[in-house]
PDB file of C-alpha atoms and ligand atoms in Angstrom:
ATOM      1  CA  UNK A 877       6.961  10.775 -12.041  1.00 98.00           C
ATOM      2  CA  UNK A 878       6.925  10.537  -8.478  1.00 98.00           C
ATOM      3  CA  UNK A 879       4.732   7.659  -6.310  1.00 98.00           C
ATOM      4  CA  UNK A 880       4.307   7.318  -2.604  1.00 99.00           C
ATOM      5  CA  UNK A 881       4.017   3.938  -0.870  1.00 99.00           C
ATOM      6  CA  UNK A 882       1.807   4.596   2.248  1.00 99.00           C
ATOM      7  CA  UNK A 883       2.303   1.357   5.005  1.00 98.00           C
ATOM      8  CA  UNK A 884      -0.748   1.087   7.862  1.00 98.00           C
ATOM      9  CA  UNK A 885      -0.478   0.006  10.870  1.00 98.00           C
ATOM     10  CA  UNK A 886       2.286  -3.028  12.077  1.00 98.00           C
ATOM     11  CA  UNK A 887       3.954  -2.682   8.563  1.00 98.00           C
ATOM     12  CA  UNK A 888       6.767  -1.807  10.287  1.00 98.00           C
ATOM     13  CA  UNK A 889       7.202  -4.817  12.478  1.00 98.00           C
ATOM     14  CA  UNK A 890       7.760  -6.956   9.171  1.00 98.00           C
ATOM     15  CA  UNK A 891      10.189  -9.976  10.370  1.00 97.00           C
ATOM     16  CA  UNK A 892       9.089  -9.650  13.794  1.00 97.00           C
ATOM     17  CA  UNK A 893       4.906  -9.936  13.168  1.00 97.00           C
ATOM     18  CA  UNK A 894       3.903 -13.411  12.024  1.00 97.00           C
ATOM     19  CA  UNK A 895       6.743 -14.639  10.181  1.00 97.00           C
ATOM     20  CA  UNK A 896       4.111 -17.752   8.615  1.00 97.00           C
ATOM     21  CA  UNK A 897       2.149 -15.347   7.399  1.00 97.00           C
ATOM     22  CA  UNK A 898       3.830 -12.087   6.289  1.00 98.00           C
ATOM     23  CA  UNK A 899       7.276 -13.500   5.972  1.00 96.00           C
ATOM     24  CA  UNK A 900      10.793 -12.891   7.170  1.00 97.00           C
ATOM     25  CA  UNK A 901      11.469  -9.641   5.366  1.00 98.00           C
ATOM     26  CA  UNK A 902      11.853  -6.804   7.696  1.00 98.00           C
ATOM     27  CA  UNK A 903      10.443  -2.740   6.684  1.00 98.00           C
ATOM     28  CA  UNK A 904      13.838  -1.710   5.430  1.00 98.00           C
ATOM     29  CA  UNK A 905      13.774  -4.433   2.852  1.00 98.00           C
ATOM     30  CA  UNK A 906      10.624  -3.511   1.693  1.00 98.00           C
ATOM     31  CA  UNK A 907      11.342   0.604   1.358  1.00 98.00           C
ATOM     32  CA  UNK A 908      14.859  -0.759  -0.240  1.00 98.00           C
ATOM     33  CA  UNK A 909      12.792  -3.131  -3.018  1.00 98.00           C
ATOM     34  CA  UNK A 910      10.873   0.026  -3.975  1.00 98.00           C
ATOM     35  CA  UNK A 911      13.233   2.081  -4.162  1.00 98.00           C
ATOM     36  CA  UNK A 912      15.261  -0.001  -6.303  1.00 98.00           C
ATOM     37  CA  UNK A 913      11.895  -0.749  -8.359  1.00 98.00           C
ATOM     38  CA  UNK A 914      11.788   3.138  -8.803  1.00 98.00           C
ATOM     39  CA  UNK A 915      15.388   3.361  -9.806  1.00 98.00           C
ATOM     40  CA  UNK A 916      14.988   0.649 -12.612  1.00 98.00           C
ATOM     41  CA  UNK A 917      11.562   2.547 -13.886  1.00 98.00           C
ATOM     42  CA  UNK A 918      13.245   5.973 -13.447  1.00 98.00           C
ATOM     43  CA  UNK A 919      10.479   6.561 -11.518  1.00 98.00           C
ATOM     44  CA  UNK A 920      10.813   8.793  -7.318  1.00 98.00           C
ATOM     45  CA  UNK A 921      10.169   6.780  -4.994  1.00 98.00           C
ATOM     46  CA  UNK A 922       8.996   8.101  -1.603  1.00 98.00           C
ATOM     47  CA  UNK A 923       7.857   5.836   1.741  1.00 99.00           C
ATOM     48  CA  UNK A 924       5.730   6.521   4.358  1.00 99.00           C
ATOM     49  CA  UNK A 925       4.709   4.533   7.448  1.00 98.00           C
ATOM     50  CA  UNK A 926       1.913   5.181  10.073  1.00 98.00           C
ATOM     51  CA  UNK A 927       0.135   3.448  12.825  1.00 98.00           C
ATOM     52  CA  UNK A 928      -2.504   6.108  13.097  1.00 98.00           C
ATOM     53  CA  UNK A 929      -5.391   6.461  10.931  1.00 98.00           C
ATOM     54  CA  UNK A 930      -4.848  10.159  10.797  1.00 98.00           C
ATOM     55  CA  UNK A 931      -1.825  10.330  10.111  1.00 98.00           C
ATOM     56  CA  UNK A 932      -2.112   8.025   6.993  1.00 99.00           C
ATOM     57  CA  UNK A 933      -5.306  10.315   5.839  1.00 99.00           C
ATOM     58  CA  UNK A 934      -2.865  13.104   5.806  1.00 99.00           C
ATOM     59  CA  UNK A 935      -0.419  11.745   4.196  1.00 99.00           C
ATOM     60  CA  UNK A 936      -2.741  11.032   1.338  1.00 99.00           C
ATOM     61  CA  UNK A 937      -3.977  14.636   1.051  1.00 98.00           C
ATOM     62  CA  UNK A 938      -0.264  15.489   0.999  1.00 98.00           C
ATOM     63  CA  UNK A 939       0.157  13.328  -2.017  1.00 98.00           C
ATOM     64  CA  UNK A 940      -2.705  15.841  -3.376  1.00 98.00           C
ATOM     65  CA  UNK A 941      -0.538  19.159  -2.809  1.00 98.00           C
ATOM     66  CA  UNK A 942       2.945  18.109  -3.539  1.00 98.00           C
ATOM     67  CA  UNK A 943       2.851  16.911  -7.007  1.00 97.00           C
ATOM     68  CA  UNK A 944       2.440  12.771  -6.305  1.00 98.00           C
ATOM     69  CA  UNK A 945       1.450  10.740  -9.365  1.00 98.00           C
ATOM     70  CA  UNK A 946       0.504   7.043  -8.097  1.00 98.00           C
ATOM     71  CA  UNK A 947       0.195   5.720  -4.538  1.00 98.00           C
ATOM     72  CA  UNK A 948       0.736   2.555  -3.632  1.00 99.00           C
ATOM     73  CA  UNK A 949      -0.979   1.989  -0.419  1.00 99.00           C
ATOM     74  CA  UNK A 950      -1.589  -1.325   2.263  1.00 98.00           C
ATOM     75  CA  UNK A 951      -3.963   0.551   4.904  1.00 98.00           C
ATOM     76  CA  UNK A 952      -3.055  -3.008   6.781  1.00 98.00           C
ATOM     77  CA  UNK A 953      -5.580  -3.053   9.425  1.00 98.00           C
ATOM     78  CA  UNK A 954      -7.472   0.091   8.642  1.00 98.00           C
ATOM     79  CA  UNK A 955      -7.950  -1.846   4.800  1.00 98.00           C
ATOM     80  CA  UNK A 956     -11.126  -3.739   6.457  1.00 98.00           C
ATOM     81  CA  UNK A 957     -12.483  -0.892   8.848  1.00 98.00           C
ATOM     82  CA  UNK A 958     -11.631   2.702   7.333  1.00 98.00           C
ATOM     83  CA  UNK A 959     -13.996   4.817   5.649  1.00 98.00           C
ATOM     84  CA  UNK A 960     -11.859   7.750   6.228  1.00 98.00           C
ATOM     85  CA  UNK A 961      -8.989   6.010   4.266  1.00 98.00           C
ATOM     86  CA  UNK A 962     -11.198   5.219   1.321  1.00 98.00           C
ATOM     87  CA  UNK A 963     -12.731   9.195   1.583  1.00 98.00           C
ATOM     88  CA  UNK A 964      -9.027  10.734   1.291  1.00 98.00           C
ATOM     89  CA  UNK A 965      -8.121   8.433  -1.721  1.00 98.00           C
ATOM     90  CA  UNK A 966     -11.400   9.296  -3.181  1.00 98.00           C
ATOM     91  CA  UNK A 967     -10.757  12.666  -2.507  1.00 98.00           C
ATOM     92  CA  UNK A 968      -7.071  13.290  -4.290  1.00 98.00           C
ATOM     93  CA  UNK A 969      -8.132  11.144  -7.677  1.00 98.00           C
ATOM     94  CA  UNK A 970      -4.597   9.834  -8.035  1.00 98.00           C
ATOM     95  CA  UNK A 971      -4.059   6.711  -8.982  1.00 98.00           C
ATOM     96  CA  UNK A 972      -4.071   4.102  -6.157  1.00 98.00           C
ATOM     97  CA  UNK A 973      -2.848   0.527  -6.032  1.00 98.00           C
ATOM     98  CA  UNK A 974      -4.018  -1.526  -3.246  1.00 98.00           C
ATOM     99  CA  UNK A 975      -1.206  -3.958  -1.994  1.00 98.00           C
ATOM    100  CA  UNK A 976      -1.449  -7.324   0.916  1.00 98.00           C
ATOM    101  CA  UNK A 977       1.057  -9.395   1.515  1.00 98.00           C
ATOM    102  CA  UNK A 978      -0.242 -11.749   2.401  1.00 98.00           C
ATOM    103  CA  UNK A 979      -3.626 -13.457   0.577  1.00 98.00           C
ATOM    104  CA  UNK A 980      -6.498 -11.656   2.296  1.00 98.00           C
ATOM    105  CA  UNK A 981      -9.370 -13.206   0.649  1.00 97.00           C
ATOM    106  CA  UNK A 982      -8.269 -16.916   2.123  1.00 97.00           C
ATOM    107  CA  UNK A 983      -7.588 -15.529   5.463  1.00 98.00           C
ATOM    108  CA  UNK A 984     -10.595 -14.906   8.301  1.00 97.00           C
ATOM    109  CA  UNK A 985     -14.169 -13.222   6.861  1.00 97.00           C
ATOM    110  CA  UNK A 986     -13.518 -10.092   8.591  1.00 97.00           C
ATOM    111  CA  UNK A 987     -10.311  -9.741   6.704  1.00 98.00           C
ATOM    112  CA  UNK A 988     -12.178 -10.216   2.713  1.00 97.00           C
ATOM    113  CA  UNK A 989     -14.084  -6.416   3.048  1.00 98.00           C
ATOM    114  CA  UNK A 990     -11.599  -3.665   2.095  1.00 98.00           C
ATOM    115  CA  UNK A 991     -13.061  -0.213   2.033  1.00 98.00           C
ATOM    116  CA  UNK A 992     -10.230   1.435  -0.008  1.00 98.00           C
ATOM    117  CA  UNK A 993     -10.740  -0.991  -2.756  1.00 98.00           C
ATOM    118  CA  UNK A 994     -13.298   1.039  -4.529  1.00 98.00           C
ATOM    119  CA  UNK A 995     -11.251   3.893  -4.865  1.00 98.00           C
ATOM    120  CA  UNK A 996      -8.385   1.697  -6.596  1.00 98.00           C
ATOM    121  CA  UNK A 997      -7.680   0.981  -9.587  1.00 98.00           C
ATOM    122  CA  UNK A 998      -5.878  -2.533  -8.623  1.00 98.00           C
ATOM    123  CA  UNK A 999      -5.338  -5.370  -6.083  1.00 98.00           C
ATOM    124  CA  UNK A1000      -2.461  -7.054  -5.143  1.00 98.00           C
ATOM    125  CA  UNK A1001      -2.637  -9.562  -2.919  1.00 98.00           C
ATOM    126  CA  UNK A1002      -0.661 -12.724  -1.876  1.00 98.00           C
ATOM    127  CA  UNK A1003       3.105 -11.721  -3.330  1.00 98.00           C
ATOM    128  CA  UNK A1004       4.674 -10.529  -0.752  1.00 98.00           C
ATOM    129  CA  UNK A1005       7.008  -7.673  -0.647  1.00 98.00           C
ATOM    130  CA  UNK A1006       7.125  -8.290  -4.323  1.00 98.00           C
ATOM    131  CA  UNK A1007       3.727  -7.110  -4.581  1.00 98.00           C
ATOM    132  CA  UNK A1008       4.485  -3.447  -3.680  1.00 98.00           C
ATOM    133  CA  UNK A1009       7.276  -4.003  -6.970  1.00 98.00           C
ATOM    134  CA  UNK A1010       4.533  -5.110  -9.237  1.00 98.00           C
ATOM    135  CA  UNK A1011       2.176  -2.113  -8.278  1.00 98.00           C
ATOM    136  CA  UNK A1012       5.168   0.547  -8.538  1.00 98.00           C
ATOM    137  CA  UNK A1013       5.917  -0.915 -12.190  1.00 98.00           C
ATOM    138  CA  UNK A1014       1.760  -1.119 -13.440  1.00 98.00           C
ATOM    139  CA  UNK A1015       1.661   2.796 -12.408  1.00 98.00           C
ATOM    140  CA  UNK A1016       4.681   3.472 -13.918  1.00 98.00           C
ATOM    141  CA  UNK A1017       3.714   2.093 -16.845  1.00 96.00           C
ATOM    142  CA  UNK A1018       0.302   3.275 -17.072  1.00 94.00           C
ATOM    143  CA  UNK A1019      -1.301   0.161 -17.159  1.00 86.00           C
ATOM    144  CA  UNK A1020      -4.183   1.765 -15.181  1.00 84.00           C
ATOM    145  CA  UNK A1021      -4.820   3.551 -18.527  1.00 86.00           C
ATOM    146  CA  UNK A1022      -5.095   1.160 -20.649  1.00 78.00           C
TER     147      UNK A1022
HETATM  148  C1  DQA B1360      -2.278  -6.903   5.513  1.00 50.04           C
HETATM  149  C2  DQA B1360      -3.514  -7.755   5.782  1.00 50.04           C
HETATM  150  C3  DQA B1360      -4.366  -7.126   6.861  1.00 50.04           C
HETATM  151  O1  DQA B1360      -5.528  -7.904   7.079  1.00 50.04           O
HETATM  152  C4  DQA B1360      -3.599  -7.034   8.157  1.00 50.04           C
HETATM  153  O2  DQA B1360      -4.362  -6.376   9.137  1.00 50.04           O
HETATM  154  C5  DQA B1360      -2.261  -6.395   7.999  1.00 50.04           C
HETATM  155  C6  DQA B1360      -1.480  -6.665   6.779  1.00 50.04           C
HETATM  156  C7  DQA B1360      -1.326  -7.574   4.493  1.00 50.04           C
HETATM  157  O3  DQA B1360      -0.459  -6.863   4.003  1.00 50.04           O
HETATM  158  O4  DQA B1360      -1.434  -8.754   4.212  1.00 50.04           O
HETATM  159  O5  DQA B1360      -1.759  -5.757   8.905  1.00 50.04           O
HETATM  160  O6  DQA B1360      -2.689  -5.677   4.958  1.00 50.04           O
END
């Protein structure tokens, strides 16, 4: 089984951006913790990271020709304004977990829409890095089947 964990926009500057709100955890910590959460499942574990909209819509269609099971995905920014992003997930039909770290539904108004949510078939929000762990094991496990 292999799943792809697709960061949007600012991802990377984890432990630089907003420490009160996204924490002190940097990118590298977070590709490690999935890695490691693919190692314990027995499950490939590839990372991506984008600031472009584009980019991030191709790397989903990717996911469509090169034999991806699950995605794991945090459009960041492009969550609350991309129909493109929700299109491409649409488009592929692979099963798509929708990870914040931080707790977007008690943050500003603008920040509770989330386009891609419709094409997922769960939210994490609010767990920090651990949240991309918790996603990586439910589509490991099939729990979307259930
Ligand atoms: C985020 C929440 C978004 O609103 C924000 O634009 C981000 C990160 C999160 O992981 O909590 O960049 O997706």
């Amino acid at each position: 089984m292999k799943i792809l964990v697709i960061n949007g926009p600012n991802i990377n500057m984890l432990g630089i951006r907003e420490k009160h709100i996204y924490g002190s955890e940097n990118y590298e910590t977070l590709v490690e913790t999935c890695i490691k959460a693919g190692e314990k499942l027995g499950v490939e574990i590839e990372c991506y990271q984008s600031n472009h909209e584009g980019d991030l819509v191709d790397k989903i269609q990717w996911a469509y020709f090169n034999g991806v099971d699950g995605i794991v995905i945090n459009p960041a920014a492009y969550t609350h304004t991309s129909v493109a992003i929700l299109d491409a997930v649409k488009a592929v039909s692979i099963p798509t977990v929708e990870v914040h770290i931080s707790r977007v539904e008690e943050r500003e108004d603008f920040r509770r829409i989330s386009y891609v949510r419709q094409a997922c078939c769960r939210t994490i929000t609010g767990e920090g890095i651990k949240g991309y762990e918790m996603a990586i094991k439910y589509l490991a496990e099939g729990e979307y089947k259930k």
